[in-house]
Structures are given as C-alpha cells and as structure tokens.
mmCIF file with all atom_site columns, C-alpha atoms in Angstrom:
data_model
loop_
_atom_site.group_PDB
_atom_site.id
_atom_site.type_symbol
_atom_site.label_atom_id
_atom_site.label_alt_id
_atom_site.label_comp_id
_atom_site.label_asym_id
_atom_site.label_entity_id
_atom_site.label_seq_id
_atom_site.pdbx_PDB_ins_code
_atom_site.Cartn_x
_atom_site.Cartn_y
_atom_site.Cartn_z
_atom_site.occupancy
_atom_site.B_iso_or_equiv
_atom_site.pdbx_formal_charge
_atom_site.auth_seq_id
_atom_site.auth_comp_id
_atom_site.auth_asym_id
_atom_site.auth_atom_id
_atom_site.pdbx_PDB_model_num
ATOM 1   C CA . UNK J 1 1   ? 7.653   0.058   12.821  1.00 56.00 ? 1   UNK J CA 1
ATOM 2   C CA . UNK J 1 2   ? 5.416   2.611   14.468  1.00 62.00 ? 2   UNK J CA 1
ATOM 3   C CA . UNK J 1 3   ? 1.748   1.749   14.712  1.00 85.00 ? 3   UNK J CA 1
ATOM 4   C CA . UNK J 1 4   ? -0.845  4.281   13.660  1.00 93.00 ? 4   UNK J CA 1
ATOM 5   C CA . UNK J 1 5   ? -4.389  4.944   14.791  1.00 94.00 ? 5   UNK J CA 1
ATOM 6   C CA . UNK J 1 6   ? -6.963  6.771   12.710  1.00 96.00 ? 6   UNK J CA 1
ATOM 7   C CA . UNK J 1 7   ? -10.753 6.996   12.633  1.00 97.00 ? 7   UNK J CA 1
ATOM 8   C CA . UNK J 1 8   ? -12.496 4.114   10.910  1.00 96.00 ? 8   UNK J CA 1
ATOM 9   C CA . UNK J 1 9   ? -14.773 6.338   8.894   1.00 97.00 ? 9   UNK J CA 1
ATOM 10  C CA . UNK J 1 10  ? -15.721 9.942   8.163   1.00 98.00 ? 10  UNK J CA 1
ATOM 11  C CA . UNK J 1 11  ? -18.538 11.589  6.283   1.00 98.00 ? 11  UNK J CA 1
ATOM 12  C CA . UNK J 1 12  ? -18.446 14.884  4.441   1.00 98.00 ? 12  UNK J CA 1
ATOM 13  C CA . UNK J 1 13  ? -20.215 16.873  1.745   1.00 97.00 ? 13  UNK J CA 1
ATOM 14  C CA . UNK J 1 14  ? -18.939 18.215  -1.515  1.00 97.00 ? 14  UNK J CA 1
ATOM 15  C CA . UNK J 1 15  ? -17.047 21.465  -1.198  1.00 97.00 ? 15  UNK J CA 1
ATOM 16  C CA . UNK J 1 16  ? -16.108 20.997  2.436   1.00 97.00 ? 16  UNK J CA 1
ATOM 17  C CA . UNK J 1 17  ? -12.627 20.716  3.859   1.00 97.00 ? 17  UNK J CA 1
ATOM 18  C CA . UNK J 1 18  ? -11.862 17.333  5.389   1.00 98.00 ? 18  UNK J CA 1
ATOM 19  C CA . UNK J 1 19  ? -9.249  16.773  8.064   1.00 98.00 ? 19  UNK J CA 1
ATOM 20  C CA . UNK J 1 20  ? -8.211  13.240  8.947   1.00 98.00 ? 20  UNK J CA 1
ATOM 21  C CA . UNK J 1 21  ? -6.046  12.884  12.021  1.00 97.00 ? 21  UNK J CA 1
ATOM 22  C CA . UNK J 1 22  ? -3.642  10.037  12.642  1.00 97.00 ? 22  UNK J CA 1
ATOM 23  C CA . UNK J 1 23  ? -1.937  9.160   15.926  1.00 96.00 ? 23  UNK J CA 1
ATOM 24  C CA . UNK J 1 24  ? 1.547   7.685   15.932  1.00 95.00 ? 24  UNK J CA 1
ATOM 25  C CA . UNK J 1 25  ? 2.815   7.979   19.497  1.00 94.00 ? 25  UNK J CA 1
ATOM 26  C CA . UNK J 1 26  ? 5.834   5.741   18.959  1.00 92.00 ? 26  UNK J CA 1
ATOM 27  C CA . UNK J 1 27  ? 7.184   7.418   15.849  1.00 93.00 ? 27  UNK J CA 1
ATOM 28  C CA . UNK J 1 28  ? 10.971  7.105   15.553  1.00 91.00 ? 28  UNK J CA 1
ATOM 29  C CA . UNK J 1 29  ? 13.401  9.908   14.851  1.00 92.00 ? 29  UNK J CA 1
ATOM 30  C CA . UNK J 1 30  ? 14.017  8.812   11.262  1.00 90.00 ? 30  UNK J CA 1
ATOM 31  C CA . UNK J 1 31  ? 10.392  8.071   10.457  1.00 91.00 ? 31  UNK J CA 1
ATOM 32  C CA . UNK J 1 32  ? 8.409   10.055  7.954   1.00 93.00 ? 32  UNK J CA 1
ATOM 33  C CA . UNK J 1 33  ? 4.620   10.206  7.777   1.00 94.00 ? 33  UNK J CA 1
ATOM 34  C CA . UNK J 1 34  ? 3.066   9.118   4.510   1.00 94.00 ? 34  UNK J CA 1
ATOM 35  C CA . UNK J 1 35  ? -0.548  9.062   3.394   1.00 96.00 ? 35  UNK J CA 1
ATOM 36  C CA . UNK J 1 36  ? -2.033  6.854   0.726   1.00 97.00 ? 36  UNK J CA 1
ATOM 37  C CA . UNK J 1 37  ? -5.460  6.903   -0.929  1.00 97.00 ? 37  UNK J CA 1
ATOM 38  C CA . UNK J 1 38  ? -7.209  3.789   -2.170  1.00 97.00 ? 38  UNK J CA 1
ATOM 39  C CA . UNK J 1 39  ? -10.246 3.530   -4.430  1.00 96.00 ? 39  UNK J CA 1
ATOM 40  C CA . UNK J 1 40  ? -12.186 0.290   -4.821  1.00 91.00 ? 40  UNK J CA 1
ATOM 41  C CA . UNK J 1 41  ? -10.526 -2.187  -7.178  1.00 88.00 ? 41  UNK J CA 1
ATOM 42  C CA . UNK J 1 42  ? -7.305  -0.202  -7.222  1.00 94.00 ? 42  UNK J CA 1
ATOM 43  C CA . UNK J 1 43  ? -4.033  -0.278  -5.329  1.00 96.00 ? 43  UNK J CA 1
ATOM 44  C CA . UNK J 1 44  ? -3.112  2.397   -2.791  1.00 96.00 ? 44  UNK J CA 1
ATOM 45  C CA . UNK J 1 45  ? -1.932  5.657   -4.315  1.00 96.00 ? 45  UNK J CA 1
ATOM 46  C CA . UNK J 1 46  ? 0.668   7.914   -2.704  1.00 95.00 ? 46  UNK J CA 1
ATOM 47  C CA . UNK J 1 47  ? -0.752  11.300  -1.694  1.00 96.00 ? 47  UNK J CA 1
ATOM 48  C CA . UNK J 1 48  ? 1.747   13.131  0.470   1.00 96.00 ? 48  UNK J CA 1
ATOM 49  C CA . UNK J 1 49  ? 4.718   12.642  2.736   1.00 94.00 ? 49  UNK J CA 1
ATOM 50  C CA . UNK J 1 50  ? 6.232   14.793  5.459   1.00 95.00 ? 50  UNK J CA 1
ATOM 51  C CA . UNK J 1 51  ? 8.598   14.855  8.390   1.00 95.00 ? 51  UNK J CA 1
ATOM 52  C CA . UNK J 1 52  ? 7.601   17.952  10.360  1.00 93.00 ? 52  UNK J CA 1
ATOM 53  C CA . UNK J 1 53  ? 5.575   21.164  10.255  1.00 92.00 ? 53  UNK J CA 1
ATOM 54  C CA . UNK J 1 54  ? 3.549   21.488  7.057   1.00 96.00 ? 54  UNK J CA 1
ATOM 55  C CA . UNK J 1 55  ? 3.747   20.011  3.597   1.00 96.00 ? 55  UNK J CA 1
ATOM 56  C CA . UNK J 1 56  ? 1.449   20.990  0.759   1.00 96.00 ? 56  UNK J CA 1
ATOM 57  C CA . UNK J 1 57  ? 1.043   19.680  -2.755  1.00 95.00 ? 57  UNK J CA 1
ATOM 58  C CA . UNK J 1 58  ? -1.602  19.949  -5.444  1.00 93.00 ? 58  UNK J CA 1
ATOM 59  C CA . UNK J 1 59  ? -3.758  17.326  -3.749  1.00 92.00 ? 59  UNK J CA 1
ATOM 60  C CA . UNK J 1 60  ? -3.546  17.854  0.005   1.00 96.00 ? 60  UNK J CA 1
ATOM 61  C CA . UNK J 1 61  ? -1.775  19.377  2.970   1.00 97.00 ? 61  UNK J CA 1
ATOM 62  C CA . UNK J 1 62  ? -0.131  17.529  5.803   1.00 98.00 ? 62  UNK J CA 1
ATOM 63  C CA . UNK J 1 63  ? 0.187   19.136  9.205   1.00 98.00 ? 63  UNK J CA 1
ATOM 64  C CA . UNK J 1 64  ? 2.625   17.685  11.720  1.00 97.00 ? 64  UNK J CA 1
ATOM 65  C CA . UNK J 1 65  ? 3.000   19.197  15.217  1.00 97.00 ? 65  UNK J CA 1
ATOM 66  C CA . UNK J 1 66  ? 6.365   19.624  16.868  1.00 96.00 ? 66  UNK J CA 1
ATOM 67  C CA . UNK J 1 67  ? 6.141   16.410  18.900  1.00 96.00 ? 67  UNK J CA 1
ATOM 68  C CA . UNK J 1 68  ? 5.279   14.442  15.695  1.00 96.00 ? 68  UNK J CA 1
ATOM 69  C CA . UNK J 1 69  ? 3.026   12.109  17.665  1.00 96.00 ? 69  UNK J CA 1
ATOM 70  C CA . UNK J 1 70  ? 0.150   12.863  15.353  1.00 96.00 ? 70  UNK J CA 1
ATOM 71  C CA . UNK J 1 71  ? -0.500  14.273  11.923  1.00 97.00 ? 71  UNK J CA 1
ATOM 72  C CA . UNK J 1 72  ? -3.477  15.637  10.017  1.00 98.00 ? 72  UNK J CA 1
ATOM 73  C CA . UNK J 1 73  ? -4.227  15.141  6.364   1.00 98.00 ? 73  UNK J CA 1
ATOM 74  C CA . UNK J 1 74  ? -6.246  18.045  5.016   1.00 98.00 ? 74  UNK J CA 1
ATOM 75  C CA . UNK J 1 75  ? -8.241  17.729  1.805   1.00 97.00 ? 75  UNK J CA 1
ATOM 76  C CA . UNK J 1 76  ? -9.522  21.110  0.611   1.00 94.00 ? 76  UNK J CA 1
ATOM 77  C CA . UNK J 1 77  ? -12.966 21.312  -0.956  1.00 93.00 ? 77  UNK J CA 1
ATOM 78  C CA . UNK J 1 78  ? -13.615 17.604  -1.413  1.00 97.00 ? 78  UNK J CA 1
ATOM 79  C CA . UNK J 1 79  ? -15.608 16.243  -4.316  1.00 97.00 ? 79  UNK J CA 1
ATOM 80  C CA . UNK J 1 80  ? -17.488 12.979  -4.779  1.00 97.00 ? 80  UNK J CA 1
ATOM 81  C CA . UNK J 1 81  ? -14.382 11.487  -6.364  1.00 96.00 ? 81  UNK J CA 1
ATOM 82  C CA . UNK J 1 82  ? -12.490 11.864  -3.086  1.00 97.00 ? 82  UNK J CA 1
ATOM 83  C CA . UNK J 1 83  ? -14.578 9.061   -1.603  1.00 97.00 ? 83  UNK J CA 1
ATOM 84  C CA . UNK J 1 84  ? -11.926 6.481   -0.766  1.00 98.00 ? 84  UNK J CA 1
ATOM 85  C CA . UNK J 1 85  ? -9.965  4.858   2.035   1.00 97.00 ? 85  UNK J CA 1
ATOM 86  C CA . UNK J 1 86  ? -7.080  6.937   3.368   1.00 98.00 ? 86  UNK J CA 1
ATOM 87  C CA . UNK J 1 87  ? -4.122  5.268   5.064   1.00 97.00 ? 87  UNK J CA 1
ATOM 88  C CA . UNK J 1 88  ? -1.604  6.888   7.364   1.00 96.00 ? 88  UNK J CA 1
ATOM 89  C CA . UNK J 1 89  ? 1.753   5.126   7.588   1.00 94.00 ? 89  UNK J CA 1
ATOM 90  C CA . UNK J 1 90  ? 5.021   5.904   9.327   1.00 92.00 ? 90  UNK J CA 1
ATOM 91  C CA . UNK J 1 91  ? 8.477   4.631   8.501   1.00 89.00 ? 91  UNK J CA 1
ATOM 92  C CA . UNK J 1 92  ? 11.915  5.568   7.241   1.00 85.00 ? 92  UNK J CA 1
ATOM 93  C CA . UNK J 1 93  ? 11.578  5.949   3.464   1.00 81.00 ? 93  UNK J CA 1
ATOM 94  C CA . UNK J 1 94  ? 15.319  5.815   2.963   1.00 77.00 ? 94  UNK J CA 1
ATOM 95  C CA . UNK J 1 95  ? 15.382  2.177   3.987   1.00 73.00 ? 95  UNK J CA 1
ATOM 96  C CA . UNK J 1 96  ? 12.596  1.144   1.619   1.00 78.00 ? 96  UNK J CA 1
ATOM 97  C CA . UNK J 1 97  ? 11.032  -0.741  4.478   1.00 81.00 ? 97  UNK J CA 1
ATOM 98  C CA . UNK J 1 98  ? 7.857   -2.694  4.152   1.00 86.00 ? 98  UNK J CA 1
ATOM 99  C CA . UNK J 1 99  ? 4.734   -0.629  4.610   1.00 88.00 ? 99  UNK J CA 1
ATOM 100 C CA . UNK J 1 100 ? 2.517   -1.470  7.580   1.00 88.00 ? 100 UNK J CA 1
ATOM 101 C CA . UNK J 1 101 ? -1.089  -0.690  6.752   1.00 91.00 ? 101 UNK J CA 1
ATOM 102 C CA . UNK J 1 102 ? -3.719  -0.155  9.401   1.00 89.00 ? 102 UNK J CA 1
ATOM 103 C CA . UNK J 1 103 ? -7.445  -0.154  8.867   1.00 90.00 ? 103 UNK J CA 1
ATOM 104 C CA . UNK J 1 104 ? -7.420  3.231   7.195   1.00 95.00 ? 104 UNK J CA 1
ATOM 105 C CA . UNK J 1 105 ? -10.168 5.860   7.254   1.00 97.00 ? 105 UNK J CA 1
ATOM 106 C CA . UNK J 1 106 ? -13.091 5.353   4.925   1.00 97.00 ? 106 UNK J CA 1
ATOM 107 C CA . UNK J 1 107 ? -14.165 8.791   3.710   1.00 98.00 ? 107 UNK J CA 1
ATOM 108 C CA . UNK J 1 108 ? -17.600 9.136   2.170   1.00 98.00 ? 108 UNK J CA 1
ATOM 109 C CA . UNK J 1 109 ? -18.341 12.375  0.345   1.00 98.00 ? 109 UNK J CA 1
ATOM 110 C CA . UNK J 1 110 ? -21.990 13.035  -0.356  1.00 97.00 ? 110 UNK J CA 1
ATOM 111 C CA . UNK J 1 111 ? -23.634 15.567  -2.680  1.00 95.00 ? 111 UNK J CA 1
ATOM 112 C CA . UNK M 2 1   ? 5.678   6.637   -17.768 1.00 62.00 ? 1   UNK M CA 1
ATOM 113 C CA . UNK M 2 2   ? 3.830   3.337   -17.484 1.00 78.00 ? 2   UNK M CA 1
ATOM 114 C CA . UNK M 2 3   ? 2.700   2.372   -14.023 1.00 93.00 ? 3   UNK M CA 1
ATOM 115 C CA . UNK M 2 4   ? 2.958   -0.921  -12.197 1.00 97.00 ? 4   UNK M CA 1
ATOM 116 C CA . UNK M 2 5   ? 1.136   -3.575  -14.181 1.00 97.00 ? 5   UNK M CA 1
ATOM 117 C CA . UNK M 2 6   ? -0.335  -6.735  -12.726 1.00 98.00 ? 6   UNK M CA 1
ATOM 118 C CA . UNK M 2 7   ? -2.025  -9.638  -14.420 1.00 96.00 ? 7   UNK M CA 1
ATOM 119 C CA . UNK M 2 8   ? -4.293  -11.288 -14.443 1.00 98.00 ? 8   UNK M CA 1
ATOM 120 C CA . UNK M 2 9   ? -6.660  -8.817  -12.856 1.00 97.00 ? 9   UNK M CA 1
ATOM 121 C CA . UNK M 2 10  ? -8.867  -11.677 -11.704 1.00 97.00 ? 10  UNK M CA 1
ATOM 122 C CA . UNK M 2 11  ? -8.291  -15.382 -11.275 1.00 98.00 ? 11  UNK M CA 1
ATOM 123 C CA . UNK M 2 12  ? -10.658 -18.075 -10.096 1.00 98.00 ? 12  UNK M CA 1
ATOM 124 C CA . UNK M 2 13  ? -9.117  -21.462 -9.426  1.00 97.00 ? 13  UNK M CA 1
ATOM 125 C CA . UNK M 2 14  ? -10.033 -24.619 -7.594  1.00 97.00 ? 14  UNK M CA 1
ATOM 126 C CA . UNK M 2 15  ? -8.445  -25.643 -4.349  1.00 97.00 ? 15  UNK M CA 1
ATOM 127 C CA . UNK M 2 16  ? -5.309  -27.600 -5.036  1.00 97.00 ? 16  UNK M CA 1
ATOM 128 C CA . UNK M 2 17  ? -4.548  -25.943 -8.338  1.00 98.00 ? 17  UNK M CA 1
ATOM 129 C CA . UNK M 2 18  ? -1.593  -23.698 -9.103  1.00 98.00 ? 18  UNK M CA 1
ATOM 130 C CA . UNK M 2 19  ? -1.770  -20.020 -9.955  1.00 98.00 ? 19  UNK M CA 1
ATOM 131 C CA . UNK M 2 20  ? 0.959   -17.633 -11.010 1.00 98.00 ? 20  UNK M CA 1
ATOM 132 C CA . UNK M 2 21  ? 0.564   -13.903 -10.621 1.00 98.00 ? 21  UNK M CA 1
ATOM 133 C CA . UNK M 2 22  ? 2.766   -11.487 -12.504 1.00 98.00 ? 22  UNK M CA 1
ATOM 134 C CA . UNK M 2 23  ? 3.928   -7.971  -11.742 1.00 98.00 ? 23  UNK M CA 1
ATOM 135 C CA . UNK M 2 24  ? 5.739   -5.594  -14.059 1.00 97.00 ? 24  UNK M CA 1
ATOM 136 C CA . UNK M 2 25  ? 7.171   -2.727  -12.010 1.00 96.00 ? 25  UNK M CA 1
ATOM 137 C CA . UNK M 2 26  ? 7.935   0.733   -13.322 1.00 94.00 ? 26  UNK M CA 1
ATOM 138 C CA . UNK M 2 27  ? 10.963  0.491   -15.570 1.00 92.00 ? 27  UNK M CA 1
ATOM 139 C CA . UNK M 2 28  ? 14.156  1.141   -13.646 1.00 90.00 ? 28  UNK M CA 1
ATOM 140 C CA . UNK M 2 29  ? 12.654  0.519   -10.220 1.00 92.00 ? 29  UNK M CA 1
ATOM 141 C CA . UNK M 2 30  ? 14.952  -1.766  -8.285  1.00 92.00 ? 30  UNK M CA 1
ATOM 142 C CA . UNK M 2 31  ? 12.576  -2.251  -5.349  1.00 93.00 ? 31  UNK M CA 1
ATOM 143 C CA . UNK M 2 32  ? 9.572   -4.502  -5.865  1.00 95.00 ? 32  UNK M CA 1
ATOM 144 C CA . UNK M 2 33  ? 7.097   -5.515  -3.182  1.00 96.00 ? 33  UNK M CA 1
ATOM 145 C CA . UNK M 2 34  ? 4.215   -7.921  -2.897  1.00 97.00 ? 34  UNK M CA 1
ATOM 146 C CA . UNK M 2 35  ? 1.294   -7.287  -0.542  1.00 97.00 ? 35  UNK M CA 1
ATOM 147 C CA . UNK M 2 36  ? -2.081  -8.909  -0.129  1.00 97.00 ? 36  UNK M CA 1
ATOM 148 C CA . UNK M 2 37  ? -5.409  -8.238  1.464   1.00 96.00 ? 37  UNK M CA 1
ATOM 149 C CA . UNK M 2 38  ? -7.545  -11.150 2.480   1.00 94.00 ? 38  UNK M CA 1
ATOM 150 C CA . UNK M 2 39  ? -11.257 -10.594 3.003   1.00 86.00 ? 39  UNK M CA 1
ATOM 151 C CA . UNK M 2 40  ? -11.985 -8.220  5.864   1.00 83.00 ? 40  UNK M CA 1
ATOM 152 C CA . UNK M 2 41  ? -8.375  -7.853  6.861   1.00 91.00 ? 41  UNK M CA 1
ATOM 153 C CA . UNK M 2 42  ? -5.719  -5.189  6.448   1.00 93.00 ? 42  UNK M CA 1
ATOM 154 C CA . UNK M 2 43  ? -3.212  -5.039  3.621   1.00 94.00 ? 43  UNK M CA 1
ATOM 155 C CA . UNK M 2 44  ? -0.250  -7.179  4.646   1.00 95.00 ? 44  UNK M CA 1
ATOM 156 C CA . UNK M 2 45  ? 3.317   -7.224  3.392   1.00 95.00 ? 45  UNK M CA 1
ATOM 157 C CA . UNK M 2 46  ? 4.538   -10.438 1.750   1.00 97.00 ? 46  UNK M CA 1
ATOM 158 C CA . UNK M 2 47  ? 8.037   -9.759  0.469   1.00 95.00 ? 47  UNK M CA 1
ATOM 159 C CA . UNK M 2 48  ? 10.511  -7.259  -0.941  1.00 95.00 ? 48  UNK M CA 1
ATOM 160 C CA . UNK M 2 49  ? 12.941  -7.650  -3.832  1.00 95.00 ? 49  UNK M CA 1
ATOM 161 C CA . UNK M 2 50  ? 15.910  -5.439  -4.518  1.00 92.00 ? 50  UNK M CA 1
ATOM 162 C CA . UNK M 2 51  ? 16.655  -6.170  -8.135  1.00 93.00 ? 51  UNK M CA 1
ATOM 163 C CA . UNK M 2 52  ? 16.638  -9.990  -8.287  1.00 94.00 ? 52  UNK M CA 1
ATOM 164 C CA . UNK M 2 53  ? 17.459  -10.557 -4.619  1.00 94.00 ? 53  UNK M CA 1
ATOM 165 C CA . UNK M 2 54  ? 14.932  -11.178 -1.875  1.00 94.00 ? 54  UNK M CA 1
ATOM 166 C CA . UNK M 2 55  ? 15.553  -8.445  0.690   1.00 93.00 ? 55  UNK M CA 1
ATOM 167 C CA . UNK M 2 56  ? 12.771  -9.381  3.087   1.00 94.00 ? 56  UNK M CA 1
ATOM 168 C CA . UNK M 2 57  ? 10.404  -12.328 2.800   1.00 94.00 ? 57  UNK M CA 1
ATOM 169 C CA . UNK M 2 58  ? 9.181   -12.264 6.362   1.00 94.00 ? 58  UNK M CA 1
ATOM 170 C CA . UNK M 2 59  ? 5.571   -11.879 5.288   1.00 95.00 ? 59  UNK M CA 1
ATOM 171 C CA . UNK M 2 60  ? 5.332   -14.975 3.126   1.00 96.00 ? 60  UNK M CA 1
ATOM 172 C CA . UNK M 2 61  ? 2.675   -17.129 4.795   1.00 93.00 ? 61  UNK M CA 1
ATOM 173 C CA . UNK M 2 62  ? 4.090   -20.572 4.048   1.00 92.00 ? 62  UNK M CA 1
ATOM 174 C CA . UNK M 2 63  ? 6.084   -22.597 1.562   1.00 94.00 ? 63  UNK M CA 1
ATOM 175 C CA . UNK M 2 64  ? 3.168   -22.843 -0.835  1.00 97.00 ? 64  UNK M CA 1
ATOM 176 C CA . UNK M 2 65  ? 4.095   -19.356 -1.953  1.00 97.00 ? 65  UNK M CA 1
ATOM 177 C CA . UNK M 2 66  ? 7.092   -18.833 -4.222  1.00 97.00 ? 66  UNK M CA 1
ATOM 178 C CA . UNK M 2 67  ? 8.180   -15.457 -5.540  1.00 97.00 ? 67  UNK M CA 1
ATOM 179 C CA . UNK M 2 68  ? 10.789  -14.893 -8.199  1.00 97.00 ? 68  UNK M CA 1
ATOM 180 C CA . UNK M 2 69  ? 12.272  -11.930 -9.973  1.00 97.00 ? 69  UNK M CA 1
ATOM 181 C CA . UNK M 2 70  ? 14.658  -13.273 -12.549 1.00 86.00 ? 70  UNK M CA 1
ATOM 182 C CA . UNK M 2 71  ? 16.816  -10.589 -14.141 1.00 88.00 ? 71  UNK M CA 1
ATOM 183 C CA . UNK M 2 72  ? 15.523  -7.981  -11.761 1.00 85.00 ? 72  UNK M CA 1
ATOM 184 C CA . UNK M 2 73  ? 12.660  -6.933  -13.987 1.00 93.00 ? 73  UNK M CA 1
ATOM 185 C CA . UNK M 2 74  ? 9.205   -8.459  -13.651 1.00 97.00 ? 74  UNK M CA 1
ATOM 186 C CA . UNK M 2 75  ? 8.239   -10.696 -10.753 1.00 98.00 ? 75  UNK M CA 1
ATOM 187 C CA . UNK M 2 76  ? 5.999   -13.706 -10.387 1.00 98.00 ? 76  UNK M CA 1
ATOM 188 C CA . UNK M 2 77  ? 4.224   -15.020 -7.333  1.00 98.00 ? 77  UNK M CA 1
ATOM 189 C CA . UNK M 2 78  ? 3.202   -18.651 -7.538  1.00 98.00 ? 78  UNK M CA 1
ATOM 190 C CA . UNK M 2 79  ? 0.781   -20.314 -5.178  1.00 97.00 ? 79  UNK M CA 1
ATOM 191 C CA . UNK M 2 80  ? 0.978   -24.097 -5.262  1.00 97.00 ? 80  UNK M CA 1
ATOM 192 C CA . UNK M 2 81  ? -1.248  -25.753 -4.216  1.00 97.00 ? 81  UNK M CA 1
ATOM 193 C CA . UNK M 2 82  ? -3.803  -23.042 -3.601  1.00 97.00 ? 82  UNK M CA 1
ATOM 194 C CA . UNK M 2 83  ? -5.993  -23.201 -0.512  1.00 97.00 ? 83  UNK M CA 1
ATOM 195 C CA . UNK M 2 84  ? -9.274  -21.450 0.233   1.00 97.00 ? 84  UNK M CA 1
ATOM 196 C CA . UNK M 2 85  ? -7.616  -19.030 2.660   1.00 96.00 ? 85  UNK M CA 1
ATOM 197 C CA . UNK M 2 86  ? -5.354  -17.762 -0.116  1.00 97.00 ? 86  UNK M CA 1
ATOM 198 C CA . UNK M 2 87  ? -8.281  -15.876 -1.613  1.00 97.00 ? 87  UNK M CA 1
ATOM 199 C CA . UNK M 2 88  ? -7.787  -12.140 -1.606  1.00 97.00 ? 88  UNK M CA 1
ATOM 200 C CA . UNK M 2 89  ? -6.295  -9.273  -3.548  1.00 97.00 ? 89  UNK M CA 1
ATOM 201 C CA . UNK M 2 90  ? -2.577  -9.388  -4.260  1.00 98.00 ? 90  UNK M CA 1
ATOM 202 C CA . UNK M 2 91  ? -0.871  -6.047  -4.820  1.00 98.00 ? 91  UNK M CA 1
ATOM 203 C CA . UNK M 2 92  ? 2.524   -5.335  -6.259  1.00 97.00 ? 92  UNK M CA 1
ATOM 204 C CA . UNK M 2 93  ? 4.406   -2.074  -5.699  1.00 96.00 ? 93  UNK M CA 1
ATOM 205 C CA . UNK M 2 94  ? 7.709   -0.638  -6.828  1.00 95.00 ? 94  UNK M CA 1
ATOM 206 C CA . UNK M 2 95  ? 9.991   2.210   -5.842  1.00 92.00 ? 95  UNK M CA 1
ATOM 207 C CA . UNK M 2 96  ? 13.406  3.565   -6.664  1.00 87.00 ? 96  UNK M CA 1
ATOM 208 C CA . UNK M 2 97  ? 16.166  5.209   -4.689  1.00 78.00 ? 97  UNK M CA 1
ATOM 209 C CA . UNK M 2 98  ? 16.254  8.855   -5.597  1.00 72.00 ? 98  UNK M CA 1
ATOM 210 C CA . UNK M 2 99  ? 12.924  8.638   -7.324  1.00 73.00 ? 99  UNK M CA 1
ATOM 211 C CA . UNK M 2 100 ? 9.583   10.100  -6.404  1.00 76.00 ? 100 UNK M CA 1
ATOM 212 C CA . UNK M 2 101 ? 8.511   9.585   -2.790  1.00 83.00 ? 101 UNK M CA 1
ATOM 213 C CA . UNK M 2 102 ? 6.244   6.756   -1.875  1.00 88.00 ? 102 UNK M CA 1
ATOM 214 C CA . UNK M 2 103 ? 5.633   3.453   -3.545  1.00 92.00 ? 103 UNK M CA 1
ATOM 215 C CA . UNK M 2 104 ? 3.640   2.986   -6.758  1.00 94.00 ? 104 UNK M CA 1
ATOM 216 C CA . UNK M 2 105 ? 1.099   0.208   -6.528  1.00 96.00 ? 105 UNK M CA 1
ATOM 217 C CA . UNK M 2 106 ? -0.528  -1.822  -9.243  1.00 97.00 ? 106 UNK M CA 1
ATOM 218 C CA . UNK M 2 107 ? -4.271  -2.380  -9.373  1.00 97.00 ? 107 UNK M CA 1
ATOM 219 C CA . UNK M 2 108 ? -3.913  -5.825  -7.901  1.00 97.00 ? 108 UNK M CA 1
ATOM 220 C CA . UNK M 2 109 ? -4.926  -9.364  -8.811  1.00 98.00 ? 109 UNK M CA 1
ATOM 221 C CA . UNK M 2 110 ? -8.107  -10.642 -7.222  1.00 97.00 ? 110 UNK M CA 1
ATOM 222 C CA . UNK M 2 111 ? -7.616  -14.339 -6.514  1.00 98.00 ? 111 UNK M CA 1
ATOM 223 C CA . UNK M 2 112 ? -10.556 -16.519 -5.649  1.00 97.00 ? 112 UNK M CA 1
ATOM 224 C CA . UNK M 2 113 ? -9.956  -20.116 -4.624  1.00 97.00 ? 113 UNK M CA 1
ATOM 225 C CA . UNK M 2 114 ? -13.080 -22.274 -4.678  1.00 97.00 ? 114 UNK M CA 1
#
C-alpha cells in the first residue's frame, strides 16, 4: 500500500481557497487517490476520489498530475466549519483493501 | 439511509474487565471494517469482514480482541481482559461493491481503560 506524505497543519481564513498537497511517490497503477475529512468526535468522512487529471464534486476538487505522484485537494472559499483533519489515502478501491491512514493535515480556518 | 451506527459512544472500564463494542453497518453493505486510534497515534486498521467471514484480521493486536459478525449484519468487537493500552477510539466502517465510493465510518466508540 502506497505511503502518503502531507503537511501536518495549515491555516487559512474564511472565504479563501485552500489547497492541500499530498505526495504518493510509490502509487501503483491500480491505485486511486481518496481524501477523507474528520471532525473531532466523528469518524472520517469521504470527500472525493480520483485516478487522474481533475475530479470535482459539490465539496471539493482533486487535481492529479500526469505522473500521479502527488495530488492536491482544493477547497473553494472555506468557512469555519471546514476546520478539520484531512487525510489523503491511496489504494485500489475495487479490492476493498484496508485503508492506511497517515497523520493527516489539520486545517484551521479563522474568521 | 441510516449511516453506520456504533455503541456505546463512550465506555469507561477497569483494567481486567470485558467490554463489547457494537457496529451496525449501512444496510446491505457486505464489507465491514474495524479501525482504532490510540492516543497520539494514527488511525490503524484492525480487521475486515465480508459478510460473516473475516477477510483480513492482520491488524488485530492480540488474542484479547475478538470480532464477530454473525449473520453478516452487525458486528461486535470484544476486548477481554482489557488493558490500559487498549484505550482509544474504535471506528467501524462499511462499504459495498457497486455502491458509492469510499467507506462510510461511524462516529466511533471512545474506550477508556482505567
């Protein structure tokens, strides 16, 4: 299972766009990149998943370059409620493999 | 659709006692997972059920932990006897082939062993 590296923490202000980058140099051909969000006292919550190029949903965008060795989660116009820990994970979703969580990125959004 | 439900939400027990955690996955989800986070550490995988069968139990720390999923519906995780280092938050997640991407997690059970 590919290991991921992401910043420990980030700070932002309400209304700004936040980009969290994740490195996954050893990503395998069948691996997808998945991001989860976790609030205190809750379990991780699926945000977005992608394989290559760009994926966008109502919550975020995920940018994946051609070499797929990194990815960037983009949160448009963050609000205070986006303060959470964000985890980047890689793996083959078709195999329902166990998820390997890293330290995640603790995002703090201030007024 | 109801989410993944775990109970109790909190449990405080004495060292040496037994505790049983329960997880009700989303109805129809064949895949059920247990994870835990001990204080200051990362979330770690414990085991994976496909229906009632244990698909992967490589993360179970020792034989004091016993997970069951009779009938392929809800699952229980029993810790007997509990030790201080078992304290942490235990998460359950479920997923289904052909369903929405990602896994759906419950809110977790916070276990404190004193």
